[in-house]
Short mmCIF file of C-alpha atoms in Angstrom, two decimals:
data_model
loop_
_atom_site.label_atom_id
_atom_site.label_comp_id
_atom_site.label_asym_id
_atom_site.label_seq_id
_atom_site.Cartn_x
_atom_site.Cartn_y
_atom_site.Cartn_z
CA UNK A 1 70.89 68.25 18.15
CA UNK A 2 69.78 66.49 15.00
CA UNK A 3 72.34 66.21 12.24
CA UNK A 4 71.69 68.95 9.66
CA UNK A 5 70.21 67.80 6.35
CA UNK A 6 72.64 67.55 3.47
CA UNK A 7 71.40 70.73 1.82
CA UNK A 8 71.69 72.67 5.06
CA UNK A 9 75.21 71.36 5.47
CA UNK A 10 76.13 72.44 1.93
CA UNK A 11 74.69 75.88 2.58
CA UNK A 12 76.74 76.14 5.76
CA UNK A 13 79.86 74.94 3.92
CA UNK A 14 79.35 77.56 1.22
CA UNK A 15 79.03 80.30 3.81
CA UNK A 16 82.13 79.20 5.67
CA UNK A 17 84.16 78.94 2.46
CA UNK A 18 82.86 82.37 1.49
CA UNK A 19 83.97 83.88 4.79
CA UNK A 20 87.43 82.36 4.27
CA UNK A 21 87.80 83.61 0.69
CA UNK A 22 86.29 87.05 1.24
CA UNK A 23 88.44 87.62 4.33
CA UNK A 24 91.47 87.06 2.13
CA UNK A 25 90.45 88.53 -1.21
CA UNK A 26 87.52 90.89 -0.63
CA UNK A 27 84.21 91.06 -2.47
CA UNK A 28 85.37 91.78 -5.99
CA UNK A 29 88.50 89.66 -5.60
CA UNK A 30 86.47 86.53 -4.82
CA UNK A 31 84.63 84.64 -7.53
CA UNK A 32 81.76 82.27 -6.81
CA UNK A 33 83.79 79.60 -8.62
CA UNK A 34 86.60 79.84 -6.05
CA UNK A 35 84.10 79.16 -3.30
CA UNK A 36 82.37 76.31 -5.11
CA UNK A 37 85.71 74.65 -5.88
CA UNK A 38 86.60 74.69 -2.20
CA UNK A 39 83.33 73.03 -1.21
CA UNK A 40 83.06 70.72 -4.25
CA UNK A 41 79.65 71.99 -5.24
CA UNK A 42 78.74 72.24 -8.97
CA UNK A 43 78.28 75.78 -10.20
CA UNK A 44 74.63 75.43 -11.14
CA UNK A 45 73.55 74.54 -7.64
CA UNK A 46 74.88 77.74 -6.02
CA UNK A 47 71.71 79.53 -7.08
CA UNK A 48 69.59 76.89 -5.40
CA UNK A 49 70.97 78.26 -2.15
CA UNK A 50 71.41 81.97 -2.79
CA UNK A 51 69.65 84.38 -5.14
CA UNK A 52 72.88 86.20 -6.04
CA UNK A 53 76.47 86.79 -4.99
CA UNK A 54 75.23 89.93 -3.26
CA UNK A 55 72.60 88.04 -1.25
CA UNK A 56 75.19 85.37 -0.40
CA UNK A 57 77.68 87.94 0.89
CA UNK A 58 75.02 89.82 2.85
CA UNK A 59 74.08 86.57 4.56
CA UNK A 60 77.66 85.57 5.30
CA UNK A 61 78.37 89.00 6.82
CA UNK A 62 75.63 88.35 9.37
CA UNK A 63 76.81 84.78 9.91
CA UNK A 64 80.43 85.87 10.46
CA UNK A 65 79.58 88.74 12.76
CA UNK A 66 76.95 86.89 14.82
CA UNK A 67 79.30 83.93 15.26
CA UNK A 68 82.00 86.19 16.70
CA UNK A 69 79.48 88.05 18.85
CA UNK A 70 78.30 84.76 20.38
CA UNK A 71 81.93 83.88 21.22
CA UNK A 72 82.47 87.36 22.62
CA UNK A 73 79.36 87.29 24.79
CA UNK A 74 80.22 83.80 26.06
CA UNK A 75 83.65 85.05 27.08
CA UNK A 76 82.27 88.20 28.69
CA UNK A 77 79.75 86.18 30.71
CA UNK A 78 82.24 83.47 31.71
CA UNK A 79 84.86 85.98 32.83
CA UNK A 80 82.53 88.44 34.56
CA UNK A 81 83.46 88.76 38.21
CA UNK A 82 86.92 87.32 37.49
CA UNK A 83 88.06 90.09 35.16
CA UNK A 84 87.12 93.76 35.24
CA UNK A 85 85.62 95.26 32.06
CA UNK A 86 88.92 96.74 30.90
CA UNK A 87 90.79 93.49 31.44
CA UNK A 88 88.04 91.77 29.46
CA UNK A 89 88.48 94.27 26.63
CA UNK A 90 92.25 93.80 26.74
CA UNK A 91 91.86 90.02 26.51
CA UNK A 92 89.48 90.38 23.57
CA UNK A 93 91.79 92.59 21.52
CA UNK A 94 94.83 90.46 22.33
CA UNK A 95 93.11 87.19 21.37
CA UNK A 96 91.67 88.77 18.21
CA UNK A 97 95.00 90.23 17.09
CA UNK A 98 96.73 86.88 17.60
CA UNK A 99 94.01 85.12 15.66
CA UNK A 100 94.36 87.55 12.74
CA UNK A 101 98.15 87.24 12.89
CA UNK A 102 97.88 83.50 12.19
CA UNK A 103 97.13 84.29 8.55
CA UNK A 104 100.18 86.58 8.25
CA UNK A 105 97.64 89.26 9.18
CA UNK A 106 95.88 88.85 5.83
CA UNK A 107 92.61 87.51 7.24
CA UNK A 108 91.57 90.59 9.06
CA UNK A 109 88.17 91.80 10.26
CA UNK A 110 85.78 90.94 7.43
CA UNK A 111 83.36 93.69 8.46
CA UNK A 112 85.96 96.45 8.27
CA UNK A 113 87.50 95.14 5.05
CA UNK A 114 84.13 94.88 3.28
CA UNK A 115 83.02 98.27 4.61
CA UNK A 116 86.18 99.83 3.17
CA UNK A 117 85.80 98.03 -0.15
CA UNK A 118 82.05 98.30 -0.71
CA UNK A 119 80.77 101.24 1.30
CA UNK A 120 77.23 101.69 -0.02
CA UNK A 121 77.85 99.96 -3.36
CA UNK A 122 75.40 97.17 -2.50
CA UNK A 123 72.28 97.95 -0.47
CA UNK A 124 72.04 94.41 0.86
CA UNK A 125 75.67 94.26 1.98
CA UNK A 126 75.57 97.79 3.37
CA UNK A 127 72.58 96.91 5.53
CA UNK A 128 74.21 93.70 6.73
CA UNK A 129 77.43 95.56 7.53
CA UNK A 130 75.62 98.36 9.39
CA UNK A 131 73.62 95.81 11.39
CA UNK A 132 76.87 94.14 12.34
CA UNK A 133 78.65 97.38 13.27
CA UNK A 134 75.68 98.45 15.40
CA UNK A 135 75.61 95.13 17.26
CA UNK A 136 79.32 95.45 18.05
CA UNK A 137 78.81 99.02 19.21
CA UNK A 138 76.05 97.86 21.58
CA UNK A 139 78.39 95.31 23.19
CA UNK A 140 81.25 97.81 23.48
CA UNK A 141 78.87 100.46 24.86
CA UNK A 142 77.69 98.07 27.58
CA UNK A 143 81.29 97.21 28.39
CA UNK A 144 82.33 100.86 28.70
CA UNK A 145 79.20 101.57 30.72
CA UNK A 146 80.19 98.88 33.22
CA UNK A 147 83.80 100.10 33.16
CA UNK A 148 82.63 103.60 34.05
CA UNK A 149 80.42 102.30 36.85
CA UNK A 150 83.42 100.47 38.27
CA UNK A 151 85.66 103.53 37.91
CA UNK A 152 87.91 101.84 35.34
CA UNK A 153 87.20 104.32 32.56
CA UNK A 154 86.92 108.11 32.59
CA UNK A 155 83.36 109.18 33.23
CA UNK A 156 83.21 112.40 31.21
CA UNK A 157 82.46 110.81 27.84
CA UNK A 158 79.27 108.87 27.04
CA UNK A 159 79.86 105.10 26.77
CA UNK A 160 78.45 105.07 23.24
CA UNK A 161 80.96 107.69 22.14
CA UNK A 162 83.78 105.71 23.76
CA UNK A 163 82.53 102.60 21.96
CA UNK A 164 82.51 104.36 18.59
CA UNK A 165 85.99 105.71 19.13
CA UNK A 166 87.27 102.32 20.28
CA UNK A 167 85.73 100.60 17.25
CA UNK A 168 87.28 103.17 14.89
CA UNK A 169 90.72 102.85 16.46
CA UNK A 170 90.38 99.05 16.29
CA UNK A 171 89.43 98.97 12.61
CA UNK A 172 92.14 101.47 11.67
CA UNK A 173 94.67 99.45 13.61
CA UNK A 174 93.67 96.22 11.84
CA UNK A 175 93.94 97.95 8.51
CA UNK A 176 97.53 98.93 9.26
CA UNK A 177 98.34 95.45 10.58
CA UNK A 178 97.03 93.92 7.35
CA UNK A 179 99.58 96.09 5.55
CA UNK A 180 102.68 95.78 7.73
CA UNK A 181 101.94 92.46 9.51
CA UNK A 182 103.22 94.08 12.70
CA UNK A 183 101.29 92.47 15.56
CA UNK A 184 103.28 94.25 18.27
CA UNK A 185 102.63 97.70 16.81
CA UNK A 186 98.90 96.93 16.59
CA UNK A 187 98.82 95.75 20.20
CA UNK A 188 100.70 98.88 21.26
CA UNK A 189 98.11 101.16 19.66
CA UNK A 190 95.18 99.33 21.28
CA UNK A 191 96.95 99.34 24.64
CA UNK A 192 97.50 103.07 24.30
CA UNK A 193 93.76 103.58 23.84
CA UNK A 194 92.92 101.49 26.88
CA UNK A 195 95.74 102.38 29.26
CA UNK A 196 96.40 106.00 28.52
CA UNK A 197 93.39 107.61 26.91
CA UNK A 198 90.42 105.99 28.57
CA UNK A 199 91.54 105.58 32.17
CA UNK A 200 89.98 107.93 34.71
CA UNK A 201 91.52 111.35 35.15
CA UNK A 202 92.44 110.67 38.75
CA UNK A 203 94.42 107.55 37.74
CA UNK A 204 95.99 109.48 34.93
CA UNK A 205 98.08 111.76 37.10
CA UNK B 1 106.31 125.48 -17.01
CA UNK B 2 106.39 123.89 -20.44
CA UNK B 3 103.22 122.17 -21.53
CA UNK B 4 103.58 118.42 -20.92
CA UNK B 5 104.05 116.27 -23.99
CA UNK B 6 100.95 114.48 -25.18
CA UNK B 7 102.12 111.12 -23.86
CA UNK B 8 102.86 112.63 -20.45
CA UNK B 9 99.41 114.16 -20.43
CA UNK B 10 97.82 110.80 -21.27
CA UNK B 11 99.79 109.13 -18.51
CA UNK B 12 98.61 111.79 -16.07
CA UNK B 13 95.02 111.41 -17.28
CA UNK B 14 95.18 107.64 -16.79
CA UNK B 15 96.46 108.07 -13.24
CA UNK B 16 93.77 110.60 -12.37
CA UNK B 17 91.01 108.43 -13.85
CA UNK B 18 92.47 105.47 -11.95
CA UNK B 19 92.38 107.37 -8.66
CA UNK B 20 88.74 108.29 -9.33
CA UNK B 21 87.67 104.73 -10.20
CA UNK B 22 89.69 102.97 -7.50
CA UNK B 23 88.44 105.37 -4.85
CA UNK B 24 84.91 104.32 -5.78
CA UNK B 25 85.29 100.64 -6.68
CA UNK B 26 88.53 99.39 -5.17
CA UNK B 27 91.31 97.38 -6.83
CA UNK B 28 89.43 94.29 -7.91
CA UNK B 29 86.25 96.23 -8.64
CA UNK B 30 88.00 98.44 -11.20
CA UNK B 31 88.90 97.15 -14.64
CA UNK B 32 91.53 98.75 -16.83
CA UNK B 33 88.80 99.11 -19.49
CA UNK B 34 86.75 101.39 -17.21
CA UNK B 35 89.73 103.69 -16.84
CA UNK B 36 90.61 103.67 -20.54
CA UNK B 37 87.00 104.44 -21.49
CA UNK B 38 87.03 107.48 -19.23
CA UNK B 39 90.21 108.84 -20.80
CA UNK B 40 89.48 107.72 -24.38
CA UNK B 41 92.66 105.75 -24.72
CA UNK B 42 92.67 102.53 -26.79
CA UNK B 43 93.25 99.41 -24.75
CA UNK B 44 96.49 98.42 -26.44
CA UNK B 45 98.27 101.60 -25.47
CA UNK B 46 97.79 101.18 -21.69
CA UNK B 47 100.79 98.89 -21.61
CA UNK B 48 102.92 101.53 -23.30
CA UNK B 49 102.55 103.50 -20.10
CA UNK B 50 102.42 100.86 -17.37
CA UNK B 51 103.83 97.35 -17.12
CA UNK B 52 100.74 95.95 -15.40
CA UNK B 53 97.60 96.89 -13.49
CA UNK B 54 99.62 96.31 -10.33
CA UNK B 55 102.40 98.70 -11.38
CA UNK B 56 99.77 101.24 -12.43
CA UNK B 57 98.00 101.09 -9.06
CA UNK B 58 101.28 101.23 -7.12
CA UNK B 59 102.18 104.39 -9.02
CA UNK B 60 98.79 106.02 -8.54
CA UNK B 61 98.90 105.30 -4.79
CA UNK B 62 102.07 107.40 -4.57
CA UNK B 63 100.61 110.05 -6.85
CA UNK B 64 97.40 110.31 -4.82
CA UNK B 65 99.14 110.37 -1.46
CA UNK B 66 101.92 112.78 -2.44
CA UNK B 67 99.39 115.16 -4.00
CA UNK B 68 97.42 115.31 -0.75
CA UNK B 69 100.59 115.64 1.31
CA UNK B 70 101.68 118.64 -0.77
CA UNK B 71 98.29 120.28 -0.13
CA UNK B 72 98.54 119.43 3.56
CA UNK B 73 102.06 120.83 3.93
CA UNK B 74 101.10 123.99 2.05
CA UNK B 75 98.18 124.51 4.43
CA UNK B 76 100.31 123.79 7.50
CA UNK B 77 102.96 126.27 6.39
CA UNK B 78 100.48 128.98 5.38
CA UNK B 79 98.53 128.72 8.64
CA UNK B 80 101.51 128.39 10.99
CA UNK B 81 101.53 131.24 13.47
CA UNK B 82 97.85 131.93 12.76
CA UNK B 83 96.52 128.57 13.98
CA UNK B 84 97.92 126.37 16.73
CA UNK B 85 98.78 122.75 15.82
CA UNK B 86 95.50 121.37 17.16
CA UNK B 87 93.43 123.94 15.31
CA UNK B 88 95.41 123.01 12.18
CA UNK B 89 94.60 119.34 12.73
CA UNK B 90 90.93 120.17 13.31
CA UNK B 91 90.78 122.15 10.06
CA UNK B 92 92.42 119.28 8.18
CA UNK B 93 89.97 116.64 9.37
CA UNK B 94 86.97 118.92 8.82
CA UNK B 95 87.99 119.85 5.28
CA UNK B 96 88.82 116.21 4.47
CA UNK B 97 85.52 114.88 5.81
CA UNK B 98 83.57 117.47 3.83
CA UNK B 99 85.50 116.61 0.70
CA UNK B 100 84.77 112.88 1.12
CA UNK B 101 81.11 113.66 1.87
CA UNK B 102 80.72 115.26 -1.58
CA UNK B 103 80.67 111.79 -3.12
CA UNK B 104 77.95 110.59 -0.71
CA UNK B 105 80.95 109.46 1.33
CA UNK B 106 81.79 106.79 -1.27
CA UNK B 107 85.12 108.31 -2.36
CA UNK B 108 86.94 107.81 0.87
CA UNK B 109 90.65 107.64 1.69
CA UNK B 110 92.14 105.57 -1.12
CA UNK B 111 95.07 104.50 1.06
CA UNK B 112 92.86 103.04 3.77
CA UNK B 113 90.45 101.42 1.34
CA UNK B 114 93.23 99.73 -0.64
CA UNK B 115 95.04 98.67 2.54
CA UNK B 116 91.85 96.99 3.75
CA UNK B 117 91.19 95.34 0.40
CA UNK B 118 94.71 94.27 -0.58
CA UNK B 119 96.79 94.02 2.57
CA UNK B 120 99.93 92.26 1.34
CA UNK B 121 98.33 90.66 -1.73
CA UNK B 122 100.55 92.69 -4.07
CA UNK B 123 104.14 93.48 -3.09
CA UNK B 124 104.23 96.58 -5.26
CA UNK B 125 100.99 98.02 -3.89
CA UNK B 126 101.86 97.05 -0.31
CA UNK B 127 105.15 98.94 -0.56
CA UNK B 128 103.45 101.98 -2.08
CA UNK B 129 100.77 101.93 0.63
CA UNK B 130 103.32 101.56 3.45
CA UNK B 131 105.41 104.40 2.02
CA UNK B 132 102.31 106.55 1.99
CA UNK B 133 101.22 105.61 5.52
CA UNK B 134 104.72 106.31 6.83
CA UNK B 135 104.83 109.73 5.18
CA UNK B 136 101.48 110.65 6.76
CA UNK B 137 102.70 109.42 10.13
CA UNK B 138 105.78 111.66 9.84
CA UNK B 139 103.59 114.73 9.26
CA UNK B 140 101.24 113.85 12.11
CA UNK B 141 104.18 113.11 14.39
CA UNK B 142 105.68 116.55 13.69
CA UNK B 143 102.29 118.13 14.32
CA UNK B 144 101.84 116.37 17.66
CA UNK B 145 105.43 117.19 18.58
CA UNK B 146 104.72 120.89 18.03
CA UNK B 147 101.40 120.57 19.85
CA UNK B 148 103.19 119.10 22.86
CA UNK B 149 105.81 121.83 22.83
CA UNK B 150 103.04 124.40 22.86
CA UNK B 151 101.20 122.59 25.64
CA UNK B 152 98.20 121.80 23.44
CA UNK B 153 98.52 118.02 23.73
CA UNK B 154 99.27 115.81 26.70
CA UNK B 155 102.99 115.25 27.06
CA UNK B 156 103.04 111.72 28.49
CA UNK B 157 102.75 109.86 25.18
CA UNK B 158 105.38 109.97 22.43
CA UNK B 159 104.28 112.05 19.40
CA UNK B 160 104.79 109.05 17.10
CA UNK B 161 102.42 106.96 19.19
CA UNK B 162 99.85 109.75 19.17
CA UNK B 163 100.23 109.99 15.40
CA UNK B 164 99.65 106.25 14.96
CA UNK B 165 96.60 106.32 17.17
CA UNK B 166 95.24 109.39 15.40
CA UNK B 167 95.78 107.77 12.00
CA UNK B 168 94.03 104.57 13.13
CA UNK B 169 91.05 106.45 14.55
CA UNK B 170 90.88 108.48 11.34
CA UNK B 171 90.90 105.47 9.03
CA UNK B 172 88.36 103.59 11.16
CA UNK B 173 86.14 106.65 11.20
CA UNK B 174 86.28 107.00 7.41
CA UNK B 175 85.43 103.34 7.05
CA UNK B 176 82.27 103.82 9.09
CA UNK B 177 81.38 107.02 7.23
CA UNK B 178 81.68 105.17 3.93
CA UNK B 179 79.07 102.77 5.28
CA UNK B 180 76.57 105.08 6.99
CA UNK B 181 77.29 108.36 5.12
CA UNK B 182 77.03 110.14 8.47
CA UNK B 183 79.37 113.12 8.28
CA UNK B 184 78.34 114.51 11.67
CA UNK B 185 79.04 111.23 13.48
CA UNK B 186 82.47 111.04 11.83
CA UNK B 187 83.28 114.61 12.87
CA UNK B 188 82.12 113.86 16.40
CA UNK B 189 84.51 110.92 16.72
CA UNK B 190 87.48 112.92 15.46
CA UNK B 191 86.58 115.83 17.72
CA UNK B 192 86.44 113.44 20.65
CA UNK B 193 90.00 112.31 19.92
CA UNK B 194 91.28 115.86 19.71
CA UNK B 195 89.25 117.59 22.41
CA UNK B 196 88.90 114.95 25.06
CA UNK B 197 91.60 112.34 24.74
CA UNK B 198 94.65 114.25 23.64
CA UNK B 199 94.41 117.51 25.56
CA UNK B 200 96.83 117.97 28.45
CA UNK B 201 95.88 116.52 31.80
CA UNK B 202 95.80 119.92 33.43
CA UNK B 203 93.24 121.19 30.90
CA UNK B 204 91.32 117.96 31.30
CA UNK B 205 90.23 118.55 34.87
#
C-alpha cells in the first residue's frame, strides 16, 4: 500500500486524537484545541480538513465504529468452526471489557457515551450514531441467528430482538463500569445474560 | 408546612433549572449562565448557594434521584396488594418511558446520561451518581425478591443480580431511545426482559 500523503495522514491523526479525547471527555468536554495540541496541527488548518466540529465528530464516529466492526468480523471469521457463536460472543465481551478497563474504565464505548450525551442534539452525529448502532445490531443479529440454529440460544425470541436486548444490556453495563470501575461486576452481568437468560429452555432446567 | 425562605426557594429553583438543562445538554454542554438566566438570578449570587458547578451538579443528582425514588416508593406502596411485583415494574417502565418521550426522548435518565458523560471525571459527581445507582438497585432488588417469593420471576438468579441486569438493560434502552426517539422499540425491549427472560422456567415452557 502506498504511503498516505501528508494531508491524509494529518486527517487520520486528527480523527484518532479526536476518538481518544472524546472517549474520555465527551463531545462538549472536548475542545478542538485539545485535539490540535495533541497532533501538533495549527488551529487554522483544522477547517481545511473538516467543515465543523460537528462534521468532524460525525466522521470520527463512523471511523471508530467501522474500525471495531472490522476487528470484530475478522475475529468472528477466524474463530468460526473453532468456537460456537456463544463462545465467540463471550470472548468479544471479555476482550472489550478488559480493553476498556485499561483506562481505569474511563474510555468506554464512544457510541454509547455520545448517544447518552447528545441524543438528537446534532443531526449529523445522530445519523452517524444510528448508522453505527444499526451495523452492530446486524452483526449481533447474525450471531444470535447462528446460535439459535446451533441450539445454543433459546429459539422463542427473534434474533433481532435478542440483539437489541444484548446491545442495551451491554451499553448499560459499560455505563455502570465507567462509574464504579468494577470490571468483575460488569463481566458478571454480561455472563448472566449469556449463560442464564439466553440459553435454550431445555438446557435451563 | 411553612413557606420556604426566599433564599431556599432560589436554591430550589436553581436545582430544578439545573436538572432541566443537564437532562437536555449534559454536564459540559450546560453553562451556569444558562441556568441563572432561566431562574433570573444574577451570576454573582450563584456562589452564595453552591461552592462550584461540580458541587451544584452533585447536589442536583441526589435531588433528582431522591425525588424520583420517593415517587416510585409511593407508587409501590399504594399499588401493593392490587398489582403483583412484575405488574408494578411494568407500570413503572411504561410511565417512565412515556414521560421521557414527552421531550422527544431528549430528556432521558439524568443518572445514566451523566454516568456516560462523566464516569469518574469528578469525584463529587461520581459519588452522587453511585449513591443514586445503589439506591435504585436496592429498590429493584426488593421488587425482584418479592417477585420471586410470589413465583412471578425465575428463582435461580439472585434478586440483586436480576436488579443489576434490569438496570443495565433499562439504561441501555433509554440511551437508544434518546437516539432514535422510538418509544415502541424501547417498550418492546423492556417487555422482552420482563415477559420472556425473567419469568419462571415452569411458565416459560
